[in-house]
mmCIF file of C-alpha atoms in Angstrom:
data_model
loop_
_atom_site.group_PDB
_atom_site.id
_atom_site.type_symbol
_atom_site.label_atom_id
_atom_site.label_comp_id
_atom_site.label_asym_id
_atom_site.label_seq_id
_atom_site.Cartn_x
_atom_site.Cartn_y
_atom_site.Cartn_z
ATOM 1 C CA UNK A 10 -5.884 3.452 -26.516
ATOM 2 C CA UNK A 11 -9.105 3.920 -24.616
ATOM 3 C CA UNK A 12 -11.714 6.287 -26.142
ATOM 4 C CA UNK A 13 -11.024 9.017 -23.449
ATOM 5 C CA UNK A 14 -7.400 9.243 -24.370
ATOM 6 C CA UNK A 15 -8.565 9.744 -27.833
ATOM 7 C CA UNK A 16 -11.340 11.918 -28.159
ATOM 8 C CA UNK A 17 -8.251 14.132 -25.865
ATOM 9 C CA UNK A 18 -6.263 13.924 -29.248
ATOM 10 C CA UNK A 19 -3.520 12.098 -27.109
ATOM 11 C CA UNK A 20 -1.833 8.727 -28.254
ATOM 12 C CA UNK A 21 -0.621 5.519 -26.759
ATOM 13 C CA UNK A 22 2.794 6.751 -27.905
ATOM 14 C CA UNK A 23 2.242 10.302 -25.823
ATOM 15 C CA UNK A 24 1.031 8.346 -23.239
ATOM 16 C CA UNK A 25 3.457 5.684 -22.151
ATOM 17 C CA UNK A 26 5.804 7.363 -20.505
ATOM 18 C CA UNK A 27 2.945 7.572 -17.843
ATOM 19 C CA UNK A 28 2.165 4.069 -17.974
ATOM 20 C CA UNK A 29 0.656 3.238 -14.010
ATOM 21 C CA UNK A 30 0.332 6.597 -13.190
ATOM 22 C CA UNK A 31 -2.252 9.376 -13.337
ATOM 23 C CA UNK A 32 -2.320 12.360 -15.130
ATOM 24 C CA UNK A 33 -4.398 15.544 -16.291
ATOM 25 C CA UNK A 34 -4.855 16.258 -19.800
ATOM 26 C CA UNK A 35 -5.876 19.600 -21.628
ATOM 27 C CA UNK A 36 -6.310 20.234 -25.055
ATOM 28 C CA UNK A 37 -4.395 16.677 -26.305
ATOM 29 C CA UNK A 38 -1.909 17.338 -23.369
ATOM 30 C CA UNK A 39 -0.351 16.307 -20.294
ATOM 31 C CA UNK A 40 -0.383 19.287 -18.188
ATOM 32 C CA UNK A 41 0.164 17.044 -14.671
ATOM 33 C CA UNK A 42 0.724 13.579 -13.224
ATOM 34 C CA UNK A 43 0.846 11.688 -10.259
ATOM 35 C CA UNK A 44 0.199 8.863 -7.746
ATOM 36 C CA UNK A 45 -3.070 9.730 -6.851
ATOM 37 C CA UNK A 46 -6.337 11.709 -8.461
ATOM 38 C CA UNK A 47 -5.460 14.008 -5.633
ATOM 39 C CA UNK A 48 -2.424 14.743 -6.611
ATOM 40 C CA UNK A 49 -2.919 15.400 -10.187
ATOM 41 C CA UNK A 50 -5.486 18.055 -9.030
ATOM 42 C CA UNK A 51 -3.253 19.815 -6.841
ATOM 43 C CA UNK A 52 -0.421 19.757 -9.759
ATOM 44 C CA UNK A 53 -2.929 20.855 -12.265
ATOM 45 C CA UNK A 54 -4.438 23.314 -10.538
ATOM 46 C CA UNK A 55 -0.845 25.278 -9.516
ATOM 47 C CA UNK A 56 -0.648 25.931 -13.071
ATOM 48 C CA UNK A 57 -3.988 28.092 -12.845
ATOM 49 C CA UNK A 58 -5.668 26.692 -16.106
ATOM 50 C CA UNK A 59 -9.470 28.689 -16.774
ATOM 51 C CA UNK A 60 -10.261 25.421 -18.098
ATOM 52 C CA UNK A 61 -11.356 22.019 -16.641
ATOM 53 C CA UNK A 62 -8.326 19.530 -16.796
ATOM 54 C CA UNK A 63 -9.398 15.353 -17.763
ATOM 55 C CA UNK A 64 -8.104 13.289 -14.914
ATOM 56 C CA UNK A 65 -7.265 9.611 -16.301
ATOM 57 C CA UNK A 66 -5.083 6.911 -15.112
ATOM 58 C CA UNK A 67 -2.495 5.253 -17.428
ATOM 59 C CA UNK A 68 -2.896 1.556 -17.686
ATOM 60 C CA UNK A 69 -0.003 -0.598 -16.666
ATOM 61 C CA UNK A 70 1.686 -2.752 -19.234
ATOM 62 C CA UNK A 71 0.843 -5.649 -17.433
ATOM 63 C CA UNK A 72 -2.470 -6.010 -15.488
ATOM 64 C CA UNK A 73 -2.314 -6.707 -11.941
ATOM 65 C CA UNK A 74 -3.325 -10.271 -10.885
ATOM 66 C CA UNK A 75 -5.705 -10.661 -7.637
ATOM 67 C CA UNK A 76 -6.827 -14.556 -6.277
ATOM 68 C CA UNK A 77 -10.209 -15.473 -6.623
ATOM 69 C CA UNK A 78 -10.754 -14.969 -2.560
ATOM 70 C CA UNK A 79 -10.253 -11.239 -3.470
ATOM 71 C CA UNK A 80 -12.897 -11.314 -6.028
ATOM 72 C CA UNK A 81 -14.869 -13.089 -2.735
ATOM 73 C CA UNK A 82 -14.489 -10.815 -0.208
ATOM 74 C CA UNK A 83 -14.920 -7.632 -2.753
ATOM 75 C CA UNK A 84 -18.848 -8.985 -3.818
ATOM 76 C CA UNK A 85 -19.410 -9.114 0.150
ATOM 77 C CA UNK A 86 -18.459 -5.400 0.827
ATOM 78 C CA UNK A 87 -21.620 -3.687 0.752
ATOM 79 C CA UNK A 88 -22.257 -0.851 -2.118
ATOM 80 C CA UNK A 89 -21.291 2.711 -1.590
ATOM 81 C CA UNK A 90 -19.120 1.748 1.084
ATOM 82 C CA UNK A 91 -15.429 3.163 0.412
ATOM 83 C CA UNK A 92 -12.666 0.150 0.600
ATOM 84 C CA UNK A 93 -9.483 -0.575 -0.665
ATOM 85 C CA UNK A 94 -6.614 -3.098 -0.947
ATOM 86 C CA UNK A 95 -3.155 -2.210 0.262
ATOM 87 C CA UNK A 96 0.148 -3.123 1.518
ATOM 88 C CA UNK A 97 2.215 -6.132 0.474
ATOM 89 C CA UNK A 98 -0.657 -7.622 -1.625
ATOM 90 C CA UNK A 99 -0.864 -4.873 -3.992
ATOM 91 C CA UNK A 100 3.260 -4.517 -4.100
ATOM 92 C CA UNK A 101 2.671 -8.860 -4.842
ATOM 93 C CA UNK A 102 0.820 -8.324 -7.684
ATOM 94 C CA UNK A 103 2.812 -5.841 -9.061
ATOM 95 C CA UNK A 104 5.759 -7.888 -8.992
ATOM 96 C CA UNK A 105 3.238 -10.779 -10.609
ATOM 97 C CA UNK A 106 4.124 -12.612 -7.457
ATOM 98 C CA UNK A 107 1.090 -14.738 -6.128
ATOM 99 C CA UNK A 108 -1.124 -12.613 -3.812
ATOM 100 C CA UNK A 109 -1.559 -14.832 -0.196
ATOM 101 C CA UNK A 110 -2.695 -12.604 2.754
ATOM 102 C CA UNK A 111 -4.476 -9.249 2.152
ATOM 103 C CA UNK A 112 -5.097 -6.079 3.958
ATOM 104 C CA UNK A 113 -8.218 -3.929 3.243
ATOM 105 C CA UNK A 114 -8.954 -0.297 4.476
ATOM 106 C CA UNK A 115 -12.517 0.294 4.833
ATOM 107 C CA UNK A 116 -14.381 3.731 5.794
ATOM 108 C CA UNK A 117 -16.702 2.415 8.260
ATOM 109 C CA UNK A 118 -18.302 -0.273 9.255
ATOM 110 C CA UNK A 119 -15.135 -2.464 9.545
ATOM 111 C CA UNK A 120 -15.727 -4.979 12.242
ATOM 112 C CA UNK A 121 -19.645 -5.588 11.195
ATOM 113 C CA UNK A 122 -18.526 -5.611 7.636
ATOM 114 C CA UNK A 123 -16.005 -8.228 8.301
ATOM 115 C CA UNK A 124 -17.550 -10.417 10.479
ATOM 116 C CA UNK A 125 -20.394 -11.088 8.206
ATOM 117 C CA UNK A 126 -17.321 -11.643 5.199
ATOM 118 C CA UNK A 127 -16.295 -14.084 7.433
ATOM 119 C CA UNK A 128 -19.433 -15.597 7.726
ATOM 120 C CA UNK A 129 -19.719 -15.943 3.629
ATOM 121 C CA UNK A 130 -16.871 -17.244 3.356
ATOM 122 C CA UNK A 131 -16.135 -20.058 5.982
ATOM 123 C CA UNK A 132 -13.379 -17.775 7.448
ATOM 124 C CA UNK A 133 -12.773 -17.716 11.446
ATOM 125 C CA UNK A 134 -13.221 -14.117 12.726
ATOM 126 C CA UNK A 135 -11.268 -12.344 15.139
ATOM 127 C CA UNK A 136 -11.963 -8.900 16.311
ATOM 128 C CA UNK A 137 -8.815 -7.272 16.692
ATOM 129 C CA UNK A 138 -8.931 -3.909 18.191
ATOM 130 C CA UNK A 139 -12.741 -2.568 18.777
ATOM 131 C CA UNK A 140 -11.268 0.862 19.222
ATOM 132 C CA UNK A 141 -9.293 1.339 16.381
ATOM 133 C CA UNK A 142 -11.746 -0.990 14.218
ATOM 134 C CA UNK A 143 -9.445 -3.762 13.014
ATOM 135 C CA UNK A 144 -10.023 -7.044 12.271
ATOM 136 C CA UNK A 145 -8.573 -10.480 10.774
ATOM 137 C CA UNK A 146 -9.866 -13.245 8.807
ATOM 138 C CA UNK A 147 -8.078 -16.348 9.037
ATOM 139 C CA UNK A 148 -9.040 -18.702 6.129
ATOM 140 C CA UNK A 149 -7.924 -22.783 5.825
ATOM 141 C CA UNK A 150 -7.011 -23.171 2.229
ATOM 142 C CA UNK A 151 -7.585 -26.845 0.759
ATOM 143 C CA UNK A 152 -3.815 -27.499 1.210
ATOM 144 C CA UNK A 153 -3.663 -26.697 4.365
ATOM 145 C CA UNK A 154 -2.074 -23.132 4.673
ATOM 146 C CA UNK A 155 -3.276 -20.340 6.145
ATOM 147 C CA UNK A 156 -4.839 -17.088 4.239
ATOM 148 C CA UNK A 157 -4.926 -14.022 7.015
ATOM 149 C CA UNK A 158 -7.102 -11.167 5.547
ATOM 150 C CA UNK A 159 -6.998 -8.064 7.840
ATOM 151 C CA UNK A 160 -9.494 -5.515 7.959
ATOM 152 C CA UNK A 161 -8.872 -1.884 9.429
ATOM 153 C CA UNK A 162 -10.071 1.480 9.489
ATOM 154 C CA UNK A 163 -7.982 4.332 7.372
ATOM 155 C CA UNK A 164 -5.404 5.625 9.670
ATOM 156 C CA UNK A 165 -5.856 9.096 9.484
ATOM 157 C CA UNK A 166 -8.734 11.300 7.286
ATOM 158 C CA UNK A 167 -8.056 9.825 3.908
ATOM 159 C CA UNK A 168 -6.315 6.996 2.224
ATOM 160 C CA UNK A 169 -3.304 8.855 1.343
ATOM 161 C CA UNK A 170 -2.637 9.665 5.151
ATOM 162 C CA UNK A 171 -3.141 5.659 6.001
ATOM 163 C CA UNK A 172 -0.396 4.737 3.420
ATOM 164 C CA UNK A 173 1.975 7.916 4.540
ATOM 165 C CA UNK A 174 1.627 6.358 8.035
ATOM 166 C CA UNK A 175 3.382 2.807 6.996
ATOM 167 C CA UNK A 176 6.326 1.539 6.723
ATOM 168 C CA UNK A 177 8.228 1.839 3.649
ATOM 169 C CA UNK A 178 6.887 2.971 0.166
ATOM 170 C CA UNK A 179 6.633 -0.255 -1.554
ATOM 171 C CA UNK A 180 3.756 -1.627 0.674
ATOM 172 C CA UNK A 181 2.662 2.130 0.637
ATOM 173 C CA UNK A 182 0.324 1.560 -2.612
ATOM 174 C CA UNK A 183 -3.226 0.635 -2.840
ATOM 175 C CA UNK A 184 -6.216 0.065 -5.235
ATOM 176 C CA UNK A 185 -9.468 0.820 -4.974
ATOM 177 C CA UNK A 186 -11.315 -2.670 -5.007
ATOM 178 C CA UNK A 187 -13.876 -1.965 -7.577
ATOM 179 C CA UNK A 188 -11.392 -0.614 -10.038
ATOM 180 C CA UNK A 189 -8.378 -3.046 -9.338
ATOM 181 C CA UNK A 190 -6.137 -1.842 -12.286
ATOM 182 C CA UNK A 191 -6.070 1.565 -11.111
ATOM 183 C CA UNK A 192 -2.763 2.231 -8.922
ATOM 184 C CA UNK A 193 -2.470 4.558 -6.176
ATOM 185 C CA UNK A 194 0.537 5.080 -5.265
ATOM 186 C CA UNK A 195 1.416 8.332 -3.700
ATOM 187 C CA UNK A 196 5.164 8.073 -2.547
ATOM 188 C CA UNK A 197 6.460 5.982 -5.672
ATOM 189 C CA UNK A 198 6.614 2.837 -4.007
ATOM 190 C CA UNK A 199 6.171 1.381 -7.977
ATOM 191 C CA UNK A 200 9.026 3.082 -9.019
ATOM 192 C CA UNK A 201 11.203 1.926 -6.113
ATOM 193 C CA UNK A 202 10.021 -1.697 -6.446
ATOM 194 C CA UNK A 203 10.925 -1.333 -10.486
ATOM 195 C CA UNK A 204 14.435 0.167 -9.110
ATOM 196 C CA UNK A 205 14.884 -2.295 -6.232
ATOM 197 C CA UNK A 206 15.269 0.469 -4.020
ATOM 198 C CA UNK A 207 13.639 -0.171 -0.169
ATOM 199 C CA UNK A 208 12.839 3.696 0.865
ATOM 200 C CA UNK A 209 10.604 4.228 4.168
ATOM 201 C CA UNK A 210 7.538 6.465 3.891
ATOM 202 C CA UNK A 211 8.713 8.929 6.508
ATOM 203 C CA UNK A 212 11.286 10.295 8.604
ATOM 204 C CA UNK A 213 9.741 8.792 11.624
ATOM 205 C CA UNK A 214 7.933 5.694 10.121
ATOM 206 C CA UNK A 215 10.621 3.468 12.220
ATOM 207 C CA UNK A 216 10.622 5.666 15.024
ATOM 208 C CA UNK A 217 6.934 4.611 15.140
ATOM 209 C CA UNK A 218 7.766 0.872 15.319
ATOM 210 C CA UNK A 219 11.197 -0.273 15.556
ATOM 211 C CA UNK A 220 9.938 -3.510 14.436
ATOM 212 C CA UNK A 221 9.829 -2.491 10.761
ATOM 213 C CA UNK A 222 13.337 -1.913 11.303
ATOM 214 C CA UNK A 223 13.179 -6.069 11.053
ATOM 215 C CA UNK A 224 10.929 -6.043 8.222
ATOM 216 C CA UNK A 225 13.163 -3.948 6.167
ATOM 217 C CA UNK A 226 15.983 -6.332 6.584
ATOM 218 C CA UNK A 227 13.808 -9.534 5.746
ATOM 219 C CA UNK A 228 12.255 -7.427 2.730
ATOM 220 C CA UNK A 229 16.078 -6.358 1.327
ATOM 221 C CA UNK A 230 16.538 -9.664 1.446
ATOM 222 C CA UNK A 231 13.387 -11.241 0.017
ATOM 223 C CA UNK A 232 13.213 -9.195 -2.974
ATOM 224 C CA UNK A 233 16.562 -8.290 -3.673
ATOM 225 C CA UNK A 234 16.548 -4.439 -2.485
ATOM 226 C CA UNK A 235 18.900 -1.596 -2.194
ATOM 227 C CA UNK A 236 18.163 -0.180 1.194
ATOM 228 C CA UNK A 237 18.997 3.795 0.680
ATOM 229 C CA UNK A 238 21.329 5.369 3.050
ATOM 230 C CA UNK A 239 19.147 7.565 4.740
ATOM 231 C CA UNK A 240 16.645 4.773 5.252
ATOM 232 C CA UNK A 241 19.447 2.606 6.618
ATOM 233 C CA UNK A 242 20.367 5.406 9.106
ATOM 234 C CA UNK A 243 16.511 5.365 10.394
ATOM 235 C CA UNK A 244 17.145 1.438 10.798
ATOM 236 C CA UNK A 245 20.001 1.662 12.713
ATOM 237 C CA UNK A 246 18.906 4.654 15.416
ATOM 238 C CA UNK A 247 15.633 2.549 15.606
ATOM 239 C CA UNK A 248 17.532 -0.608 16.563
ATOM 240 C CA UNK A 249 18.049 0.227 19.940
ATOM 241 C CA UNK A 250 14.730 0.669 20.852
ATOM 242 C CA UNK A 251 13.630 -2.726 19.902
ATOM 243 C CA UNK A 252 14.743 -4.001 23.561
ATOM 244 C CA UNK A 253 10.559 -2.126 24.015
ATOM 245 C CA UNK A 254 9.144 -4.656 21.893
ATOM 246 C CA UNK A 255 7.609 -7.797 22.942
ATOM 247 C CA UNK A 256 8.982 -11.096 22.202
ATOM 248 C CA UNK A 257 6.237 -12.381 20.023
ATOM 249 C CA UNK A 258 5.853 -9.508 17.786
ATOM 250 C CA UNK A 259 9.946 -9.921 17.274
ATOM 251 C CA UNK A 260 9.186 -13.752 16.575
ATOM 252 C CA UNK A 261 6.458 -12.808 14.707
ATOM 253 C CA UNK A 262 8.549 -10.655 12.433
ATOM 254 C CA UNK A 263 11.407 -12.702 12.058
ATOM 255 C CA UNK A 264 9.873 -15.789 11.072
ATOM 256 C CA UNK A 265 6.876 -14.765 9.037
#
């Protein structure tokens, strides 16, 4: 138990039942949890407490495991400047599967940020989309594969509105990279993954990109998942518009 939790009068017993997840405590109690900080807030502040609420996160059982080229590319990413991990790497590690490619959201500076990463560390850069800021790192490893390591701008005004905008909730999670053991995760995607469930983010993430129709079947597959019926309705009505998508990105897809 950390010394937060205990100065609140709260114990590792009260607490794990909240283990990954964060909450708001008052006077030795849990008054609100959630995915995200900003969630907690909202929760905590419905119930119209006078007084100040403790937002904490709940450490995981098990911490989560990042390579040492995450460790790399963190140290390069320059002070003060908001950036995060998210997507499959983060869902990876929480499955204590090895981490391979990675996906970072940064606020601002993306493509000058990344191109000098790439610069540290021997990766080739290629600028992606100059509008939208989005890059990729592609990175020889010593046995010969290939380590991609994309770099984007949030997709929307905050972080919770870039993972809302993916595909399905279990590669909707994130951490912030200089506090790695802290989950965000604000549509479950930790509890689906620890129910095998496969659950998209919204009603029209498919719509979106009929692609991740494909993804979803290759995922189900991969790591065992129920797909939910309402998720396999989406996947069905957005099968027949993937005669609009390009033969590579379908190759792409189906033999990553």
């Amino acid at each position: 138990m950390d010394r937060e939790s205990s100065a609140a009068g709260i114990t590792d017993e009260d607490l794990a039942p909240y283990r990954g997840r964060w909450i708001a405590l008052l006077r030795g109690k849990v008054i609100a949890q959630g995915g995200t900080p900003k969630q907690v807030n909202a929760a905590a502040q419905a119930g119209r407490f006078k007084e100040v609420p403790k937002i904490m996160f709940v450490p995981m059982q098990e911490s989560l495991s990042f390579p040492e080229l995450f460790t790399r590319v963190v140290e390069e990413i320059p002070d003060g400047l908001p950036a995060y991990l998210a997507g499959g790497a983060v869902r990876d590690a929480l499955l204590g599967r090895p981490v391979h490619d990675m996906d970072f959201v940064l606020f601002g500076k993306v493509l000058s940020v990344s191109r000098r990463i790439a610069d540290r560390i021997g990766a080739a850069y290629y600028p992606l989309d100059e509008e939208r800021q989005t890059a990729r790192l592609v990175l020889i490893a010593q046995d010969g594969s290939r380590q991609i390591i994309d770099f984007s701008s949030p997709r929307g005004e905050d972080l919770e509105s870039d993972l809302r905008a993916r595909d399905f909730t279990i590669n909707a999670m994130a951490v912030d990279v200089r506090r790695s053991q802290e989950l965000l995760d604000p549509l479950g995607g930790a509890s689906d993954l620890t129910q095998r469930l496969l659950r998209t983010t919204t009603g029209h993430s498919l719509e979106d990109d009929p692609v991740r129709m494909l993804r979803g079947i290759r995922l189900s597959a991969q790591f065992n998942l129920r797909i939910l019926p309402e998720t396999r309705d989406l996947m069905r009505k957005a099968s027949n518009h993937l005669n609009r998508i390009s033969p590579e990105r379908l190759r792409d897809e189906i033999f990553r």
